PDB file of C-alpha atoms in Angstrom:
ATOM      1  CA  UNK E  25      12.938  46.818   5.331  1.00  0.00           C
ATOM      2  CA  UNK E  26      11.460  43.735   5.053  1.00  0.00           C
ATOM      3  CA  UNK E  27      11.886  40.717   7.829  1.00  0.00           C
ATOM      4  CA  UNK E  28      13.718  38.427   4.758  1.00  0.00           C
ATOM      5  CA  UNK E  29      15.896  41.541   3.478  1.00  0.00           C
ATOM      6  CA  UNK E  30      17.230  42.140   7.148  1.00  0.00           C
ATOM      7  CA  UNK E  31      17.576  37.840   7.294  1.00  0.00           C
ATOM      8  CA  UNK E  32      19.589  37.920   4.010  1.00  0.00           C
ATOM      9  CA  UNK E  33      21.512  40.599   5.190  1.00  0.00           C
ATOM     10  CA  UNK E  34      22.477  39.100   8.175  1.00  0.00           C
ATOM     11  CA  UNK E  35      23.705  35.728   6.697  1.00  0.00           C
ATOM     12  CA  UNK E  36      26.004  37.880   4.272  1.00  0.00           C
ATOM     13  CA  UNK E  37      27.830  39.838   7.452  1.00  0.00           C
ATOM     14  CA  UNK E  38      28.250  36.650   9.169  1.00  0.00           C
ATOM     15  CA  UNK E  39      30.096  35.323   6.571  1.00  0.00           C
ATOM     16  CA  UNK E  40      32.296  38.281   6.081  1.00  0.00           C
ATOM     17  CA  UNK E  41      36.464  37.672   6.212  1.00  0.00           C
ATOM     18  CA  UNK E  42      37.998  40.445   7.907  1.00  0.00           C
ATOM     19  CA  UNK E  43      41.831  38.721   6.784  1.00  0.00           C
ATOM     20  CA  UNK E  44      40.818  38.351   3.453  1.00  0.00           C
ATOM     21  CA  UNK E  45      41.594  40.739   0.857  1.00  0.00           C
ATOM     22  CA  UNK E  46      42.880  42.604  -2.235  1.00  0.00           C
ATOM     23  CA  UNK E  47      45.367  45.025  -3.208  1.00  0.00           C
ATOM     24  CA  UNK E  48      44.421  46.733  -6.469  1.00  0.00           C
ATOM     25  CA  UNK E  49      47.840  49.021  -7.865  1.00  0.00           C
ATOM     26  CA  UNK E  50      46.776  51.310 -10.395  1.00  0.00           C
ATOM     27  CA  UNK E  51      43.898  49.148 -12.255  1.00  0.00           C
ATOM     28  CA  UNK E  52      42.307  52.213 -13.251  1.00  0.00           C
ATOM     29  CA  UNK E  53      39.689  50.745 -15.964  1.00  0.00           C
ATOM     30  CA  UNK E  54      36.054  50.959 -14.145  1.00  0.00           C
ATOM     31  CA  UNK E  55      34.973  47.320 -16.272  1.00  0.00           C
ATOM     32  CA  UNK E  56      38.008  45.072 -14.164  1.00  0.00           C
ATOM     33  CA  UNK E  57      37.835  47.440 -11.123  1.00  0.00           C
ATOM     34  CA  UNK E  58      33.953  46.965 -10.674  1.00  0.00           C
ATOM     35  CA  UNK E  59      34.072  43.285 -11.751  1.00  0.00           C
ATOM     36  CA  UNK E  60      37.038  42.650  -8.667  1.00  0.00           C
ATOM     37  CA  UNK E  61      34.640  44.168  -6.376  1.00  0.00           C
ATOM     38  CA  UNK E  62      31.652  42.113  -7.581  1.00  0.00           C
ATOM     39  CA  UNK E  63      34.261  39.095  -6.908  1.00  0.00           C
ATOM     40  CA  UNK E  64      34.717  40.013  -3.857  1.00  0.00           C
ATOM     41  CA  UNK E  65      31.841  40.546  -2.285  1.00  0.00           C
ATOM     42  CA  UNK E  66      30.733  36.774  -3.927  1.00  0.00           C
ATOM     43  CA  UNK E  67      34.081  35.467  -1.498  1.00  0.00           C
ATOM     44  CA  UNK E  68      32.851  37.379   1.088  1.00  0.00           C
ATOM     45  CA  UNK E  69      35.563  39.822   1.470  1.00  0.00           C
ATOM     46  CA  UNK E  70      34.609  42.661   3.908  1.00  0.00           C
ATOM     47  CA  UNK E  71      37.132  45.296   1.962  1.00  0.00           C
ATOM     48  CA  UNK E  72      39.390  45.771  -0.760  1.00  0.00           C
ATOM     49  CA  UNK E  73      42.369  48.548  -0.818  1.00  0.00           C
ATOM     50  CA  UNK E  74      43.014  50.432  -4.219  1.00  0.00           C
ATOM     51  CA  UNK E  75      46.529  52.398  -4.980  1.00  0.00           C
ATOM     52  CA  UNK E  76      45.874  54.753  -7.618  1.00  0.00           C
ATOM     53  CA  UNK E  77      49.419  56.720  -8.560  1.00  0.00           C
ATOM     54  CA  UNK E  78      48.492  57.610 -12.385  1.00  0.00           C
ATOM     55  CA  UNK E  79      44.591  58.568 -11.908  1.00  0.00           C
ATOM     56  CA  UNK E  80      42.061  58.936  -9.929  1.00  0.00           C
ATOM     57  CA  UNK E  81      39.461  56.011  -8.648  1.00  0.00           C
ATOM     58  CA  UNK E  82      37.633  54.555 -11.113  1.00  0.00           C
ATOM     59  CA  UNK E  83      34.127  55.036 -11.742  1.00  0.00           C
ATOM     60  CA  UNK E  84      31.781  51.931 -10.879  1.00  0.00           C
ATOM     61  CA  UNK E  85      30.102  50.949 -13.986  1.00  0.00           C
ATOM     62  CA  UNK E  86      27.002  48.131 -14.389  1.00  0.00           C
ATOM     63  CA  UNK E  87      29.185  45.068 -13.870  1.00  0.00           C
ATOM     64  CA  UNK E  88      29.553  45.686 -10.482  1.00  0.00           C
ATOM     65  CA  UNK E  89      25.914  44.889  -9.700  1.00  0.00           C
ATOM     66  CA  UNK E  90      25.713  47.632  -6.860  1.00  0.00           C
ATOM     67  CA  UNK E  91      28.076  45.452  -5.121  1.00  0.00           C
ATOM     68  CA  UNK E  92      30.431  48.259  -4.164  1.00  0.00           C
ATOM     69  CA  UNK E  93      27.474  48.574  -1.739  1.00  0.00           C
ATOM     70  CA  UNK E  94      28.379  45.772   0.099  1.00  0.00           C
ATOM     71  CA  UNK E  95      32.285  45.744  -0.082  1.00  0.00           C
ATOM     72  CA  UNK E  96      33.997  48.643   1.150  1.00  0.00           C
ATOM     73  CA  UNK E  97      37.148  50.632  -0.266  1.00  0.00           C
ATOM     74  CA  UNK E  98      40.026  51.848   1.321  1.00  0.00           C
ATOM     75  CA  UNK E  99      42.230  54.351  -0.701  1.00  0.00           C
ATOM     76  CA  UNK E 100      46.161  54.470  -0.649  1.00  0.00           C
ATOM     77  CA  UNK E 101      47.917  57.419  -2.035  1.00  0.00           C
ATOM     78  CA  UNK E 102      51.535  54.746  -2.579  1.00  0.00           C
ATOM     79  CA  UNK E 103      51.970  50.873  -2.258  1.00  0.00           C
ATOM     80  CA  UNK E 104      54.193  51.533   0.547  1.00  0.00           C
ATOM     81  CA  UNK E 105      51.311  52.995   2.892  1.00  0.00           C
ATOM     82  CA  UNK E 106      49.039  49.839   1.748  1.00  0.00           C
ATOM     83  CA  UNK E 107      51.329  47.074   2.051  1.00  0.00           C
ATOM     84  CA  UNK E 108      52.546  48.950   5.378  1.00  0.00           C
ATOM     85  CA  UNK E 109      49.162  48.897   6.325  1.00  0.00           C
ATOM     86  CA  UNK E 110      48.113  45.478   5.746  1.00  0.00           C
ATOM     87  CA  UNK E 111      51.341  43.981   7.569  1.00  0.00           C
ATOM     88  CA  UNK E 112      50.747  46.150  10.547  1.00  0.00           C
ATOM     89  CA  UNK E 113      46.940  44.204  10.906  1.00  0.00           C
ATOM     90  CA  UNK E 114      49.490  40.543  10.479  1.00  0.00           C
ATOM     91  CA  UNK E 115      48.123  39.596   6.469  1.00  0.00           C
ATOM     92  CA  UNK E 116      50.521  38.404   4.319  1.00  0.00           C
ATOM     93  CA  UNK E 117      50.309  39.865   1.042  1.00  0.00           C
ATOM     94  CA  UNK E 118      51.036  37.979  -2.005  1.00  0.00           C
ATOM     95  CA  UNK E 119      51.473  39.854  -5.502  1.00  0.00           C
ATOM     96  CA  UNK E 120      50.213  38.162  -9.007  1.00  0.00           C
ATOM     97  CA  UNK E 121      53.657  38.566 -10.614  1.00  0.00           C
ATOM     98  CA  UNK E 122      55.574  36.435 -13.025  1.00  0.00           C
ATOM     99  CA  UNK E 123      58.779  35.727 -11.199  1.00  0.00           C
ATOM    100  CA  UNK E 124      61.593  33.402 -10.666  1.00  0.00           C
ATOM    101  CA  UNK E 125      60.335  32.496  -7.468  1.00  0.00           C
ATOM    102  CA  UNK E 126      56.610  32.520  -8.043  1.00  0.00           C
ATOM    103  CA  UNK E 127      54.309  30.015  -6.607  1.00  0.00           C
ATOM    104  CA  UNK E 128      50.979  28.271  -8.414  1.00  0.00           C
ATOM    105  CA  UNK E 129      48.836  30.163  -6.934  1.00  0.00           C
ATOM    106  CA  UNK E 130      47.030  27.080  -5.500  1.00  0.00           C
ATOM    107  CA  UNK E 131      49.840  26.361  -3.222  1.00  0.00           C
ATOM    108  CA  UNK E 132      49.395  29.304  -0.628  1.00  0.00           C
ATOM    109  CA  UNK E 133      47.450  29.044   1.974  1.00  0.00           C
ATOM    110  CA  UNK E 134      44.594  31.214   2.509  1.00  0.00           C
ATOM    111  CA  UNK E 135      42.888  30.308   5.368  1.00  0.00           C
ATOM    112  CA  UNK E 136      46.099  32.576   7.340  1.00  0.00           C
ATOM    113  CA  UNK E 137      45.939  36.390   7.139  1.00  0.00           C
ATOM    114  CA  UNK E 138      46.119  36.835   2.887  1.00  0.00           C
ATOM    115  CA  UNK E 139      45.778  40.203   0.554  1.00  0.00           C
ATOM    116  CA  UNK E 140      46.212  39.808  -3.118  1.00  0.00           C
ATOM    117  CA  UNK E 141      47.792  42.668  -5.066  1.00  0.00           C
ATOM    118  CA  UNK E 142      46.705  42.770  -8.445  1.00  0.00           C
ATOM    119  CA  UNK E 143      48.883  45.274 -11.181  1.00  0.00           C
ATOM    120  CA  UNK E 144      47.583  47.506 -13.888  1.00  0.00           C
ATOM    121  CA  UNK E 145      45.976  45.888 -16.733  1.00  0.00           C
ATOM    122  CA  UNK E 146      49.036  46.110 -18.802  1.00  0.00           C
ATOM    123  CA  UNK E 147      52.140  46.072 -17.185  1.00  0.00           C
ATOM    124  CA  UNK E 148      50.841  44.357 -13.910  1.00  0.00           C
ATOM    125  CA  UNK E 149      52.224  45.105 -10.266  1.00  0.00           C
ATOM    126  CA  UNK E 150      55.648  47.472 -10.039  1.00  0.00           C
ATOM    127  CA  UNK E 151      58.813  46.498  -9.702  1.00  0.00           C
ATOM    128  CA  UNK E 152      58.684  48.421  -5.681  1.00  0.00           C
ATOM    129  CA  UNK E 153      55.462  46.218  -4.851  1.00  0.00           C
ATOM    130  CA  UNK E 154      56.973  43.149  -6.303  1.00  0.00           C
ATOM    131  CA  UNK E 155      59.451  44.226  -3.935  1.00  0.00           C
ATOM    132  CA  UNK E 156      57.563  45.161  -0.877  1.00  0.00           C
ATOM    133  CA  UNK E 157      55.563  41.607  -0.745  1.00  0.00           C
ATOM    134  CA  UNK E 158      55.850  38.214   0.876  1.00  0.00           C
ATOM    135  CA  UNK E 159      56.045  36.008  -1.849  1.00  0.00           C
ATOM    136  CA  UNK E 160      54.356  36.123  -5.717  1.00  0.00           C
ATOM    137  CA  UNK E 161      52.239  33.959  -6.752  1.00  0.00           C
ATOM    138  CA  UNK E 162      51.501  32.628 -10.810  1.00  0.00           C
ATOM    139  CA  UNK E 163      48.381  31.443 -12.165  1.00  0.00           C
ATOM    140  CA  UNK E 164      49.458  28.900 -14.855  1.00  0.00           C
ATOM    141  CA  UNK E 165      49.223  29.488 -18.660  1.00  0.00           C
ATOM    142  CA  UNK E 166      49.121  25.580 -20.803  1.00  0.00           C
ATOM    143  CA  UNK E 167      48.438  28.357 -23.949  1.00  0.00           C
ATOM    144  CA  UNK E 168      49.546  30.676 -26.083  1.00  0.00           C
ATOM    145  CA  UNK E 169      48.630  33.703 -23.841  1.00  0.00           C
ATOM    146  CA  UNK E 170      51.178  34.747 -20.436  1.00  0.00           C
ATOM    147  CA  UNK E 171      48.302  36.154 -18.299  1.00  0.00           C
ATOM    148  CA  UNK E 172      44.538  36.704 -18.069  1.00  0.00           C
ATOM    149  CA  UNK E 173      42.811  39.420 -17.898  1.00  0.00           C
ATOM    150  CA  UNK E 174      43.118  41.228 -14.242  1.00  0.00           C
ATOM    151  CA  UNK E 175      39.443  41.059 -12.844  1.00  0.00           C
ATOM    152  CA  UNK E 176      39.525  37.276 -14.377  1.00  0.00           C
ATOM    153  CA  UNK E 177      42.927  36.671 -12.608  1.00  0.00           C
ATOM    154  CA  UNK E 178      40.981  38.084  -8.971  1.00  0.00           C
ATOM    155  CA  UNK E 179      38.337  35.702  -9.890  1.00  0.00           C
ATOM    156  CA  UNK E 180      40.462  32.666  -9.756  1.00  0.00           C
ATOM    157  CA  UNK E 181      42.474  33.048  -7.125  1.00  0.00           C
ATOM    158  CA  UNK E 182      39.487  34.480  -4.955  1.00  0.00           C
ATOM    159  CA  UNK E 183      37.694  31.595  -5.377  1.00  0.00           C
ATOM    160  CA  UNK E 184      40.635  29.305  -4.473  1.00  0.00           C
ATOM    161  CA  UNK E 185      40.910  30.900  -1.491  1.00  0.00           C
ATOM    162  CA  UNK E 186      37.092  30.702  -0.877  1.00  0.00           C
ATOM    163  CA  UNK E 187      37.365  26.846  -1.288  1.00  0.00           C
ATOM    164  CA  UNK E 188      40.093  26.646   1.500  1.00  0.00           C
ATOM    165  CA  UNK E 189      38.098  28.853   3.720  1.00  0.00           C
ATOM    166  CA  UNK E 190      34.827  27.061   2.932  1.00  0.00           C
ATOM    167  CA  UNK E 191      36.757  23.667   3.696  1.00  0.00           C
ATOM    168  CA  UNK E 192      38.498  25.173   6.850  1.00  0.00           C
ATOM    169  CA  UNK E 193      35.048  26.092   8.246  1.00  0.00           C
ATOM    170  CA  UNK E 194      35.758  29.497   8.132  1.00  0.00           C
ATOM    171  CA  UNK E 195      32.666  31.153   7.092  1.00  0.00           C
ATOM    172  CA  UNK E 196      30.733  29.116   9.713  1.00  0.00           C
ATOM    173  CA  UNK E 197      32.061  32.031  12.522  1.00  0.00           C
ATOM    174  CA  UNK E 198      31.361  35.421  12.613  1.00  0.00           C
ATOM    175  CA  UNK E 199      34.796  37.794  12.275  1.00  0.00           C
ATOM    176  CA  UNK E 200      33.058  41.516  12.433  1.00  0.00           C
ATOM    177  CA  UNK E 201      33.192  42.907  16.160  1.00  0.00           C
ATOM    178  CA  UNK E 202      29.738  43.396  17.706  1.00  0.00           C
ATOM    179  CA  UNK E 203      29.612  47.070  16.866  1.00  0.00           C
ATOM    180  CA  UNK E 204      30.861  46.713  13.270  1.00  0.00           C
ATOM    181  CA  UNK E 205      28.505  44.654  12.968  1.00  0.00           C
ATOM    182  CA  UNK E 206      25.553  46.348  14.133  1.00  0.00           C
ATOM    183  CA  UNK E 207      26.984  49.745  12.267  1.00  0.00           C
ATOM    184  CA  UNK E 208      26.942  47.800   8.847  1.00  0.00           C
ATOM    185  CA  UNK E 209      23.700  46.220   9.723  1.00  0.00           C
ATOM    186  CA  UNK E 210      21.829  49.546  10.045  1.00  0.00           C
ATOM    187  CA  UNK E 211      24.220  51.286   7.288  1.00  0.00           C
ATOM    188  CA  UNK E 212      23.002  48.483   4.918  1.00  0.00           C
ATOM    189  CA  UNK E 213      19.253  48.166   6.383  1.00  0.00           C
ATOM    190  CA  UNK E 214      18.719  52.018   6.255  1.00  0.00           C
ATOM    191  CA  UNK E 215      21.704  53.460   3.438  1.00  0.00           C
ATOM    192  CA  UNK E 216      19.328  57.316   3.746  1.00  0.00           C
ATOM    193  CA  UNK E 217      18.699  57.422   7.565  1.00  0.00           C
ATOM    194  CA  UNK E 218      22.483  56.465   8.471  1.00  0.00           C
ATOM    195  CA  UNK E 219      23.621  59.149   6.194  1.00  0.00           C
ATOM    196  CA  UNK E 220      21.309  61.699   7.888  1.00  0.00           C
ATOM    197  CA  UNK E 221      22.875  60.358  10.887  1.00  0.00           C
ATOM    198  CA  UNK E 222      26.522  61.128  10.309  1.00  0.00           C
ATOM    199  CA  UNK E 223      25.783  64.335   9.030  1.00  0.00           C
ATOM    200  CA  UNK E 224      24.174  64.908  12.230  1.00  0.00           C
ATOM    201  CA  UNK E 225      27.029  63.473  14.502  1.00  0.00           C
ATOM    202  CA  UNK E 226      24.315  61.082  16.016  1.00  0.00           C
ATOM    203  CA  UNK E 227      24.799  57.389  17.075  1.00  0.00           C
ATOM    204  CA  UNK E 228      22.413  55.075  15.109  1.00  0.00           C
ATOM    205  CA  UNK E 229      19.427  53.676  16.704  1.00  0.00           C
ATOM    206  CA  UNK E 230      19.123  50.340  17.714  1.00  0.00           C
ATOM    207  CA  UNK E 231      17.581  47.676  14.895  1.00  0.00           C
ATOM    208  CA  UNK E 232      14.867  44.931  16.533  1.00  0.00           C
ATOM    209  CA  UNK E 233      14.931  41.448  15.576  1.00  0.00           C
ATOM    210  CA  UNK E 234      13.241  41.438  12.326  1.00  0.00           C
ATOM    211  CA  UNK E 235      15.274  44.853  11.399  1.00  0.00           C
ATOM    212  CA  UNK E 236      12.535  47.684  12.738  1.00  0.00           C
ATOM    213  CA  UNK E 237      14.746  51.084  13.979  1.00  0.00           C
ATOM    214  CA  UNK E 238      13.782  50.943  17.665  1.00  0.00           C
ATOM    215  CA  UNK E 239      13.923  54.902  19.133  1.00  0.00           C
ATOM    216  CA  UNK E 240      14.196  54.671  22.843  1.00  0.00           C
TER     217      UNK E 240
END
């Protein structure tokens, strides 16, 4: 661990957004899931949630950059338990879905308590989490095509909500709890030692200012 690793590493968790985040609902090709991911951690999103009904997770491929290192993944065996979830922690969660009552996506504001759901690659979100949600939400089509592709679709809107943020001054504040914080510091600083750690049942030792494990 160098001094500039543990720097860089640093200015990424204190940029984290705890209230931002993403519903995946049975997007079950590793290319989109791995390039959401990749999305998210450029936003800064601390976690995404994944609902996989019809398979099981996806494998990360090479487009995710190792970035499922950085984002973690919380796994929903329905909608209902996710979207439960989510609106128990006060997010609103907004579904890409072509409805009568969709919104342009650029009219929601996301500097409040927002999770995205984004549908399967073909036939988008379900009827019950169209259902389950606070409002939908439309990215809109001047061409031939209805929708984009889903990881380009996360893309979009992620960034939109990244440039409300950004202008809010949101990212200037650290959101992660002191010992979050320190946990993913030394989970991301030392990936082997932390592992040998759990397996043990051991707290982590303490990191110094330029990253060194300190054993008292």
């Amino acid at each position: 661990m160098t001094p500039e690793r543990y720097q860089k590493f640093q200015q990424v968790l204190n940029r984290r957004q705890l209230d931002l985040t993403v519903i995946t609902e049975d997007v079950h090709k590793p290319h989109n899931f791995s390039a959401i991911i990749r999305t998210c951690d450029a936003v800064g999103v601390f976690a995404i949630h994944a609902v996989n009904s019809r398979s099981s997770m996806p494998i990360y491929n090479q487009v995710a950059k190792g970035s499922e290192k950085w984002v973690a993944c919380h796994t929903h065996t329905n909608i209902e338990s996710a979207v439960s979830d989510l609106h128990q922690q006060g997010l609103k969660v907004y579904a890409a879905h072509l409805s009568k009552q969709a919104l342009d996506y650029r009219m929601i504001d996301y500097t409040k308590p927002t999770a995205i759901l984004l549908g399967a690659e073909k036939s988008g979100v379900t009827q019950k989490a169209a259902d389950l949600v606070d409002g939908h939400i439309i990215i809109p089509m001047l061409g031939m095509v209805q929708s984009l592709n889903v990881s380009v679709a996360a893309a979009v809107i992620l960034f939109e909500a990244q440039r409300q943020r950004l202008a809010a001054g949101l990212y200037e504040r650290v959101h992660l709890a002191p010992d979050i914080y320190e946990q993913m510091m030394f989970e991301w600083s030392y990936p082997e030692v932390a592992a040998s750690y759990r397996q043990q049942e051991k707290p982590y030792p303490r990191l110094g200012t330029k990253g060194e494990i300190i054993i008292s």
